[in-house]
CSV table of C-alpha atoms in Angstrom, one decimal:
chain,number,residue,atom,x,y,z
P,18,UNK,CA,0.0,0.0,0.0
P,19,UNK,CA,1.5,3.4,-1.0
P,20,UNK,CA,0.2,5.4,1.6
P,21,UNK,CA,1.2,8.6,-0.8
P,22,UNK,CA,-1.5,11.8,-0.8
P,23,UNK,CA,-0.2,13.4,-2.9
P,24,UNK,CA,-1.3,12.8,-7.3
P,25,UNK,CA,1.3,11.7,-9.4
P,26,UNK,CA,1.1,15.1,-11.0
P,27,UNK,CA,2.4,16.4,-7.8
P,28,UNK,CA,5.0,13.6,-6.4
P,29,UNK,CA,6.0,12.8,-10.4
P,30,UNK,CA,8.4,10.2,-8.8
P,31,UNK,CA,6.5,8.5,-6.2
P,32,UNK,CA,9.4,9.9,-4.0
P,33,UNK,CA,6.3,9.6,-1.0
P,34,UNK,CA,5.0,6.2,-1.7
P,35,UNK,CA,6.2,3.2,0.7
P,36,UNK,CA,5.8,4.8,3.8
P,37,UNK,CA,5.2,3.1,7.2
P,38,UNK,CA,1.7,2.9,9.1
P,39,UNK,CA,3.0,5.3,11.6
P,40,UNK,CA,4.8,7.7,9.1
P,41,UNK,CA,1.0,7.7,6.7
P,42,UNK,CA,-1.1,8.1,10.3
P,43,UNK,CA,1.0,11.4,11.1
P,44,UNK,CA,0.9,12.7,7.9
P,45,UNK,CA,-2.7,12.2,7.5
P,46,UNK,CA,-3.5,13.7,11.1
P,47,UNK,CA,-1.8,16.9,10.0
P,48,UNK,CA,-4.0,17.1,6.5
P,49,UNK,CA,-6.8,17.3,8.7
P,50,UNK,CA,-5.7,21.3,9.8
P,51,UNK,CA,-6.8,22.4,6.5
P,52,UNK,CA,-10.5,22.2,7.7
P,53,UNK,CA,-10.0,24.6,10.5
P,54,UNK,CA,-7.1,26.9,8.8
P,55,UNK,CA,-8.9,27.2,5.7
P,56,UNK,CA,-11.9,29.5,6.2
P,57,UNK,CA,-9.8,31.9,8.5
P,58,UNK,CA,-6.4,32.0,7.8
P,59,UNK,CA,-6.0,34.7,4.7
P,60,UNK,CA,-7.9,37.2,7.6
P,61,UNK,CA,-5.6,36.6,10.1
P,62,UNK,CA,-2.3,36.7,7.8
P,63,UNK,CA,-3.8,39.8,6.6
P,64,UNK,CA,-4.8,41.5,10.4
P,65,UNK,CA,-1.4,40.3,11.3
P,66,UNK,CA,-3.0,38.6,14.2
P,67,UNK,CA,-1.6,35.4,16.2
P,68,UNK,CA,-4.3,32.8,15.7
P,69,UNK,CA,-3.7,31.0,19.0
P,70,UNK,CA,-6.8,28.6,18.5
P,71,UNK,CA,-5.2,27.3,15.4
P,72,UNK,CA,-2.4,26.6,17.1
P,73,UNK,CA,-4.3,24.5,19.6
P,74,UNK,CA,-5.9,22.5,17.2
P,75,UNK,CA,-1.9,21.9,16.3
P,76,UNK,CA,-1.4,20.1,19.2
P,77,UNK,CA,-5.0,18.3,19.4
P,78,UNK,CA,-4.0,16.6,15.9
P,79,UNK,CA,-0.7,15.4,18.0
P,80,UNK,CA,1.3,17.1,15.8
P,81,UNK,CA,3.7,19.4,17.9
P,82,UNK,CA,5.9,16.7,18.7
P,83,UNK,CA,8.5,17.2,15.7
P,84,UNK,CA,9.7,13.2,16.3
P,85,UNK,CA,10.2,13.9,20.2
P,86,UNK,CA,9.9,11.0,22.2
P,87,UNK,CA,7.2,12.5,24.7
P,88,UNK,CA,5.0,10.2,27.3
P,89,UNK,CA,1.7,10.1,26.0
P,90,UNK,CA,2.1,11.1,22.4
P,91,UNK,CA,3.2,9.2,19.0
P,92,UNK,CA,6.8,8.9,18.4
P,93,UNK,CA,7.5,9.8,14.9
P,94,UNK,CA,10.1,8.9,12.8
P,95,UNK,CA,12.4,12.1,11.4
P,96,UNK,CA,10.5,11.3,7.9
P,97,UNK,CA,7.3,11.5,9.3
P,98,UNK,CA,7.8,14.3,11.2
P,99,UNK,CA,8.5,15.9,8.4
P,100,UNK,CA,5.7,15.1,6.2
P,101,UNK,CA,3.3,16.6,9.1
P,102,UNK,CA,5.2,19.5,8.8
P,103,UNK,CA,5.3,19.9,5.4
P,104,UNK,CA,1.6,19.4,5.1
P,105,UNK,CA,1.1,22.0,8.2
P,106,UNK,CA,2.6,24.6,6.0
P,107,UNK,CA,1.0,24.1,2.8
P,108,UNK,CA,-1.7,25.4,4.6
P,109,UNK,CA,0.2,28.0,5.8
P,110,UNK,CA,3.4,28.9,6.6
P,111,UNK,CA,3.3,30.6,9.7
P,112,UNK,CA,1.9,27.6,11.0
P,113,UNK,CA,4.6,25.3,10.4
P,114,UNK,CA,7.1,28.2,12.1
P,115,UNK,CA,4.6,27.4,15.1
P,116,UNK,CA,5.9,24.0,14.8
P,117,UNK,CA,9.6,25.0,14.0
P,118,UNK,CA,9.8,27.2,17.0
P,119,UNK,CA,7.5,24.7,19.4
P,120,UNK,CA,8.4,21.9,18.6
P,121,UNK,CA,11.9,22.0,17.0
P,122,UNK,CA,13.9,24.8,18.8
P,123,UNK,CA,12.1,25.6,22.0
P,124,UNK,CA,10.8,21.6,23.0
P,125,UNK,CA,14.1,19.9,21.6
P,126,UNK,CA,16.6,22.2,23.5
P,127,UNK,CA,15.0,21.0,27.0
P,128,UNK,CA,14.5,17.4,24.9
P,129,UNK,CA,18.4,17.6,23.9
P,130,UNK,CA,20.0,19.3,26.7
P,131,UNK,CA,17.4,19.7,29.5
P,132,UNK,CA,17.1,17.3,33.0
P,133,UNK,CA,14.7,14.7,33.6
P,134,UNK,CA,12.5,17.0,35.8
P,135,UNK,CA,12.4,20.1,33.3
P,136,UNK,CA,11.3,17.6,30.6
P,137,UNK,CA,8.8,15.7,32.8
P,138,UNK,CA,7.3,19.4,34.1
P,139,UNK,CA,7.5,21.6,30.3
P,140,UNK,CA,7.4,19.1,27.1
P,141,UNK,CA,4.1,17.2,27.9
P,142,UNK,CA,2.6,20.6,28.5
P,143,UNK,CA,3.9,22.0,25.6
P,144,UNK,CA,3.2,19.1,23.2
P,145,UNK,CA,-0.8,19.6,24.4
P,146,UNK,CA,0.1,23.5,23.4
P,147,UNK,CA,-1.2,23.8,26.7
P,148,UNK,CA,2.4,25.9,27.3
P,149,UNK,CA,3.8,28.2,24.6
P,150,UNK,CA,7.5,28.0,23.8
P,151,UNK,CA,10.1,30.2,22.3
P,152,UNK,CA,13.5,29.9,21.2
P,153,UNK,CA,15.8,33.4,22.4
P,154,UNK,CA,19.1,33.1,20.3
P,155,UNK,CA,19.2,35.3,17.7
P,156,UNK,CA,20.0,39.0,18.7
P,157,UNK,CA,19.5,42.6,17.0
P,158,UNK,CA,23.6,42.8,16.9
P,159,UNK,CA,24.1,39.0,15.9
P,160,UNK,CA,21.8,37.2,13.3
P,161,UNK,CA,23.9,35.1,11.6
P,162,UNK,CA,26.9,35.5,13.7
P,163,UNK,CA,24.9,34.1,16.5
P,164,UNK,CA,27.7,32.3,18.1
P,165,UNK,CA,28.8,35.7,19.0
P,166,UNK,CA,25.9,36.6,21.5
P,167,UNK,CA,26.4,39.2,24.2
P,168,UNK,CA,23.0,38.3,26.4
P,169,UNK,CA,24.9,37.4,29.6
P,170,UNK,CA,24.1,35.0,32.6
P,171,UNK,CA,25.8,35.9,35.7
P,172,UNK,CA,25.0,33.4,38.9
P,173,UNK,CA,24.0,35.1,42.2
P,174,UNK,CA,23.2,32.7,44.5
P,175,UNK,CA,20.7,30.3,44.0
P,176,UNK,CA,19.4,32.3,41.2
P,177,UNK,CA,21.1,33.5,37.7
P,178,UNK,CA,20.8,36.9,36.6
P,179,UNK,CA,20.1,37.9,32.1
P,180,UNK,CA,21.1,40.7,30.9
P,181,UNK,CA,20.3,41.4,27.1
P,182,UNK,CA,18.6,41.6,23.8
P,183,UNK,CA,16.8,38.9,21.5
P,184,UNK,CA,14.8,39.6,18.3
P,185,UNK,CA,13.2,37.8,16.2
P,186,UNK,CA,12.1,35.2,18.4
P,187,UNK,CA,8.6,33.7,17.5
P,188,UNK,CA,5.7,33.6,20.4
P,189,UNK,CA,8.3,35.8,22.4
P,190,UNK,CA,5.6,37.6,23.3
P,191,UNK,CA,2.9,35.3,23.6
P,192,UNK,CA,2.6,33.6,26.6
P,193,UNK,CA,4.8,30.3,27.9
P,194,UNK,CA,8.4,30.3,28.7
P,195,UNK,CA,11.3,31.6,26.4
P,196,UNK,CA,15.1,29.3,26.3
P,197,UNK,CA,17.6,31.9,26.7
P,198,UNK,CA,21.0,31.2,25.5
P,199,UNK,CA,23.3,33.6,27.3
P,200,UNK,CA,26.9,33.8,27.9
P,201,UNK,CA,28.5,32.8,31.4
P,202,UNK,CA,31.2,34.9,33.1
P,203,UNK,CA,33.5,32.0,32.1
P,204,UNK,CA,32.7,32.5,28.3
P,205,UNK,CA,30.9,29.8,27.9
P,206,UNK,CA,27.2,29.8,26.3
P,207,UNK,CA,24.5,28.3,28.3
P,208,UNK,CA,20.4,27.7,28.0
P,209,UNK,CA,17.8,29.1,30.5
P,210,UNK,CA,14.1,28.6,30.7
P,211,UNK,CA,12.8,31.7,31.3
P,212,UNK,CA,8.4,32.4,32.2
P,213,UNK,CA,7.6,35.2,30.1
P,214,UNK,CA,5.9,37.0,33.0
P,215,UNK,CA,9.3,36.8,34.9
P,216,UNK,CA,10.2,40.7,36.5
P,217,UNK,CA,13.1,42.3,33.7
P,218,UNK,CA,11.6,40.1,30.8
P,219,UNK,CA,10.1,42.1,28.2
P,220,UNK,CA,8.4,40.8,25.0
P,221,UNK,CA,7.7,43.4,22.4
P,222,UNK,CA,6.0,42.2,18.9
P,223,UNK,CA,7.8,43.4,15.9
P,224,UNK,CA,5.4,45.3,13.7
P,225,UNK,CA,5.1,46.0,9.9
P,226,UNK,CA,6.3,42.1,9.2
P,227,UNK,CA,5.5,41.4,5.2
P,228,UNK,CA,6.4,37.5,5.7
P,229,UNK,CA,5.0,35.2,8.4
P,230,UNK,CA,2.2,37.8,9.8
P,231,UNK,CA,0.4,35.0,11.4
P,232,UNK,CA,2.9,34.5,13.9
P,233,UNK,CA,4.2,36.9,16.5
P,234,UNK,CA,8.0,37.4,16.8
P,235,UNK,CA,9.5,39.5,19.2
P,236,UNK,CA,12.1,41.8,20.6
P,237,UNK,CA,13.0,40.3,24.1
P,238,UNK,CA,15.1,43.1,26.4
P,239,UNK,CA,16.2,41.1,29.7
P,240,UNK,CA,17.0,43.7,32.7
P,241,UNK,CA,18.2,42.1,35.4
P,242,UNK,CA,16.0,39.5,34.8
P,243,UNK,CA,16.3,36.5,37.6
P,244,UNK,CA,15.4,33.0,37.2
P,245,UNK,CA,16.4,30.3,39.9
P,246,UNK,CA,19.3,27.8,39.0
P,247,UNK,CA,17.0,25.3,38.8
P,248,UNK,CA,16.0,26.3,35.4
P,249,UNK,CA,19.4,26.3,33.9
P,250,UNK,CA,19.6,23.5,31.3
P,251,UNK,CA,22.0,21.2,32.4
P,252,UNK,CA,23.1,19.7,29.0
P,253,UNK,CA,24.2,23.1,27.5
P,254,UNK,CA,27.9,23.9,27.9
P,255,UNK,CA,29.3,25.3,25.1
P,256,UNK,CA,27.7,26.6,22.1
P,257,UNK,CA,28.3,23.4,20.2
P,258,UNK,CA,25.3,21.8,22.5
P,259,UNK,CA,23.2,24.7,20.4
P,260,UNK,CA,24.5,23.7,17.4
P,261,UNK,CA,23.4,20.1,17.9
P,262,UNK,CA,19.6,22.0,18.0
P,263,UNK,CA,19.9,24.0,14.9
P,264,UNK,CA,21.0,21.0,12.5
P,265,UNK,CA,18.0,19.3,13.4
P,266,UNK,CA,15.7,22.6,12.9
P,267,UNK,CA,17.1,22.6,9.3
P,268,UNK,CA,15.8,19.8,7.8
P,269,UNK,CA,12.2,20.9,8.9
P,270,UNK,CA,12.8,24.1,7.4
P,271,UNK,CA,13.5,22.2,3.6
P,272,UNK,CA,10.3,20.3,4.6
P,273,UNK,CA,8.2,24.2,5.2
P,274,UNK,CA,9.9,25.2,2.0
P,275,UNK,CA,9.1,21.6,0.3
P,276,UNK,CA,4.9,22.3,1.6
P,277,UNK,CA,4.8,26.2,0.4
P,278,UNK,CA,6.5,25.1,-3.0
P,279,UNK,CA,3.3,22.2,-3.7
P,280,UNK,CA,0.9,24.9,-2.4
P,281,UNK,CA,2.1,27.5,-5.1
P,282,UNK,CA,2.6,24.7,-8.0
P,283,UNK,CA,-1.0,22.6,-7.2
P,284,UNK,CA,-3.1,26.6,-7.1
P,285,UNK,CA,-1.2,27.4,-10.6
P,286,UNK,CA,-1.3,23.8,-12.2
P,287,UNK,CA,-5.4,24.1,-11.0
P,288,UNK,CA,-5.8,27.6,-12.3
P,289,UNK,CA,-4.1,27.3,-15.7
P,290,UNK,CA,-6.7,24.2,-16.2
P,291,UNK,CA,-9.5,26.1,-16.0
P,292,UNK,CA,-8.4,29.2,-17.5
P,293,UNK,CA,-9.3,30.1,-20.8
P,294,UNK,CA,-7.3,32.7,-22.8
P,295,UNK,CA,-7.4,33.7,-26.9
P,296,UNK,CA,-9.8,30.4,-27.2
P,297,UNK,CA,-8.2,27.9,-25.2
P,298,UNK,CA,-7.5,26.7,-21.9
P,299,UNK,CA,-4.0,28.0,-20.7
P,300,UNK,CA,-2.7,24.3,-20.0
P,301,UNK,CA,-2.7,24.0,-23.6
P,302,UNK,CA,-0.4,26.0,-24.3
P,303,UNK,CA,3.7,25.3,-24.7
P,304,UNK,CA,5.5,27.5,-22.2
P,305,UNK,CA,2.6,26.7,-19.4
P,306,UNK,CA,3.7,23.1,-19.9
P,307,UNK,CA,7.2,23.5,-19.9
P,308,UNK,CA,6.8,25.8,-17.2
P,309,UNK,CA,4.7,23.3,-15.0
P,310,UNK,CA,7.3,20.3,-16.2
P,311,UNK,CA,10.3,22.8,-14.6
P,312,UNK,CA,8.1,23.0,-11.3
P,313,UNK,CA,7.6,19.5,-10.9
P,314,UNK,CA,11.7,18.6,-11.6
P,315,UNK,CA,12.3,21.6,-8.7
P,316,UNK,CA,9.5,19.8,-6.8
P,317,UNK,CA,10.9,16.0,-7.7
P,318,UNK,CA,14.1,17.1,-6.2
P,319,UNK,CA,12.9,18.9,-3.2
P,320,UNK,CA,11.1,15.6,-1.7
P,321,UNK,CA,14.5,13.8,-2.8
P,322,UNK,CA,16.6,15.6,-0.6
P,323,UNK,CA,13.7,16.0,2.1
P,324,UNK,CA,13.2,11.6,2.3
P,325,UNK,CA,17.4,11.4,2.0
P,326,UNK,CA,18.2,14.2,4.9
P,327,UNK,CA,15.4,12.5,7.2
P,328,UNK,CA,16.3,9.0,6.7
P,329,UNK,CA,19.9,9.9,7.1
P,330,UNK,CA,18.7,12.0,10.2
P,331,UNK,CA,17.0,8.3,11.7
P,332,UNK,CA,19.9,6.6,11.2
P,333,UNK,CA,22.1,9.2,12.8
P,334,UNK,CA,24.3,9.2,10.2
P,335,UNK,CA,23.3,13.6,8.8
P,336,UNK,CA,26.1,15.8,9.3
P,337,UNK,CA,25.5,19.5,10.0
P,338,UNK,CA,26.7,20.5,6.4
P,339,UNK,CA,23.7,18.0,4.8
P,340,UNK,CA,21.3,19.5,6.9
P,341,UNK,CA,22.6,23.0,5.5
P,342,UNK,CA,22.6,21.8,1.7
P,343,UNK,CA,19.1,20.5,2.5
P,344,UNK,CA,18.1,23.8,3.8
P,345,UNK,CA,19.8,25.6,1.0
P,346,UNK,CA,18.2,23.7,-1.6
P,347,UNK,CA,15.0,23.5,-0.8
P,348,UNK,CA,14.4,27.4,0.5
P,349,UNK,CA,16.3,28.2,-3.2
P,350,UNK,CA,13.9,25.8,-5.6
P,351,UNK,CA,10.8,27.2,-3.2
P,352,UNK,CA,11.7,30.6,-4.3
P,353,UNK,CA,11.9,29.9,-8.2
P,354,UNK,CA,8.3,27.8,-7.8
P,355,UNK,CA,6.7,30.7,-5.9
P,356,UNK,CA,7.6,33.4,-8.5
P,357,UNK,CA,6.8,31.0,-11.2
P,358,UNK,CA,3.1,30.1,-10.3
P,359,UNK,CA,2.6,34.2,-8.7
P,360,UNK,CA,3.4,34.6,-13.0
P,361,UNK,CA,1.5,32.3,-14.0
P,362,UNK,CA,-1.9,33.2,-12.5
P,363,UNK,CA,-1.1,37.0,-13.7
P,364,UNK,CA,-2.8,39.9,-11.7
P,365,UNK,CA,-5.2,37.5,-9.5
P,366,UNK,CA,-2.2,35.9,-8.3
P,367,UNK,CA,-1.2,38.9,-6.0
P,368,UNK,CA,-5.1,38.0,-4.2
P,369,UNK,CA,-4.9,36.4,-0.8
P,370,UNK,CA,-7.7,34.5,-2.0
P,371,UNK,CA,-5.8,32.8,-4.5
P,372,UNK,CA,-2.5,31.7,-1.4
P,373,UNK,CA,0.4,32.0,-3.5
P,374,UNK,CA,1.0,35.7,-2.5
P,375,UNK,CA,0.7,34.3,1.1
P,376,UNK,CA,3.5,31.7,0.1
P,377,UNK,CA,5.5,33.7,-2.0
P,378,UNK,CA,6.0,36.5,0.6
P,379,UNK,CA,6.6,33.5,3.6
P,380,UNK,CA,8.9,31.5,1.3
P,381,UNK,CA,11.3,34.8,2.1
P,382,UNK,CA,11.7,34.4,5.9
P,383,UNK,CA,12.1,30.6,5.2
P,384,UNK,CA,15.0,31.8,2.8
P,385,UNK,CA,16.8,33.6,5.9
P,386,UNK,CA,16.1,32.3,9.1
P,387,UNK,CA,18.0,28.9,10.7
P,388,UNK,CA,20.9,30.3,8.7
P,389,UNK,CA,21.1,32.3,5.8
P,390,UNK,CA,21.4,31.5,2.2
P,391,UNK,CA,25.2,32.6,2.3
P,392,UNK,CA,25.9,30.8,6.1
P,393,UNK,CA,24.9,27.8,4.5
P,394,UNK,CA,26.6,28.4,1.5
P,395,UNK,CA,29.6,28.7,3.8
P,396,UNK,CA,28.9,25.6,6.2
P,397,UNK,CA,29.1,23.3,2.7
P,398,UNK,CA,32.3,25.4,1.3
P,399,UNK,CA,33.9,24.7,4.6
P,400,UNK,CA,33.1,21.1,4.1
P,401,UNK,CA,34.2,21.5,0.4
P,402,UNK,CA,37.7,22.8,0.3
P,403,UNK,CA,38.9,22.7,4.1
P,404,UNK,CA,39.1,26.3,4.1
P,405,UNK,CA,36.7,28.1,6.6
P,406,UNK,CA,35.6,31.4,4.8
P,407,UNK,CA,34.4,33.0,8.6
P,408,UNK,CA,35.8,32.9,11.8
């Protein structure tokens, strides 16, 4: 049994078919978020607004677990954790960053590098999305450098004291707990879970977003904000242990930019087959089908690399500079399908009602954030030549 969803017209290669039960089950729990997203999810994209409900229903489908073993829940398998993702954001984008930032930045760091007793009290919570989380790495001074972060930690006591900035840290202002990666007096990077309502933490929501407006990112100052030493993560000693986090978060970014890119090519394959121009309908036509043929060899090698990244990822055998070419890849091929089908359904395919100006626009963050297109450029030439082209 193929277990595929997807029409040959859109996996040309059967690159999906011969999955496992528990793979199909997760995928097909996710599909079922299009009923709720759906009807509402243009309005909210357009208001800018954080459709919290939605992301409930995210973790009533047992989704938000992003292949985290968690008691209570269904282990899935990197692949099909990354279908449920993919098919989270064909719906919409800002959804699967829900899931990216949840699931795998905020839940894996106290998965990866927490204690028994924070994962026990947070991830069961947070896998219910009962408990927001957020991921506080990236800083206004240090995007893509993040490794140089100034946010400090300084211990007093039996308590630890941040000092800092973060930006651009989604549901940073929404509710939950924030991880805090912060320097130690010794140099050293460490992770903190921080309660959002904690005294010194403040969560501003950047404004004026054009990508991703259905999800709240923030600019975190920390003033003498104090925490007790309890929450320290335990497993985080060096910003290697953070690096560990980010290869994972990569390949679910090629599988968001693998779900916007069949969104885009399914609307324009569907409109040009009922559009009619000068007499005929626009699939008739020679550059549509060559155009459409180009999507689906973009599209072909997008689940390629998705399947061969997750496998490798289950075996433990995915090194950080194949999660980087996956991420590369992918966000780069999204891009070139996203422009293609905007063309192709001319001026009705800058309409929200139509999703690809949605995708198009969310396909840009994708592009930039979990490392840039020139970081993981970089991260492969390094890997390449031997030569490391950045301190």
């Amino acid at each position: 049994m193929s277990h595929n969803q997807f029409p040959a017209t859109t996996d040309f290669l059967g690159v999906f078919d011969n999955l496992s039960e528990s793979d199909a089950a997760g995928w097909q729990r996710a599909a079922q978020f299009r009923k709720y997203s759906d009807p509402v999810i243009n309005k909210h994209w357009e208001a800018a607004e954080y459709p919290l409900d939605l992301v409930k229903r995210l973790g009533e489908l047992d989704v938000m677990t992003d292949g985290l073993s968690i008691e209570g829940h269904d282990k899935m398998s990197t692949l099909g954790a990354g279908l449920a993702l993919m098919e989270i954001t064909r719906a919409d984008a800002s959804m699967g960053t829900v899931i990216a930032v949840q699931a795998g930045l905020a839940m894996r760091s106290i998965d990866m590098l927490g204690s028994e007793e924070q994962k026990a009290e947070h991830l069961p919570k947070m896998a219910n999305c009962e408990l927001l989380g957020a991921f506080g790495l990236t800083e206004p001074n240090h995007g893509s450098d993040s490794i140089a972060l100034e946010t400090t930690a300084v211990r007093d006591g039996d308590e630890w004291v941040l000092n800092g900035e973060k930006k651009w840290i989604g549901s940073g202002a929404s509710g939950g707990i924030t991880i805090i990666y912060a320097r130690l007096e010794d140099g050293n990077v460490s992770g903190f879970i921080v309660p959002q309502e904690t005294p010194g933490y403040t969560g501003t929501v950047i404004e004026g977003k054009l990508s991703l407006r259905a999800i709240h990112q923030a600019h975190i100052t920390l003033e003498d904000c104090r925490i007790p030493a309890a929450n320290q993560l335990p497993g985080c000693r060096s910003f290697k242990d953070v690096a560990r986090v980010l290869t994972a978060t990569r390949v679910g970014v090629s599988w968001m930019a693998l779900g916007s890119a069949i969104a885009c090519y399914e609307t324009a394959r569907n409109y040009v087959l009922e559009r009619v121009q000068f007499g005929r309908e626009l699939a008739k036509a020679q550059i549509i089908q060559q155009r459409l043929a180009n999507m689906v060899l973009d599209l072909s090698q997008m689940m390629l690399t998705c399947r061969e990244v997750s496998q490798r990822d289950d075996a433990g055998a995915l090194s950080p500079e194949q999660a980087s070419a996956a991420k590369l890849h992918n966000t780069r091929a999204a891009r070139r399908i996203a422009a293609d089908a905007r063309d192709m359904l001319g001026g009705v395919g800058i309409l929200l009602e139509n999703d690809i100006a949605r995708h198009f626009a969310d396909v840009e963050a994708m592009h930039t954030y979990e490392g840039t297109d020139t970081v993981q450029s970089l991260i492969m030439g390094k890997k390449i030549t031997g030569f490391s082209a950045y301190k």
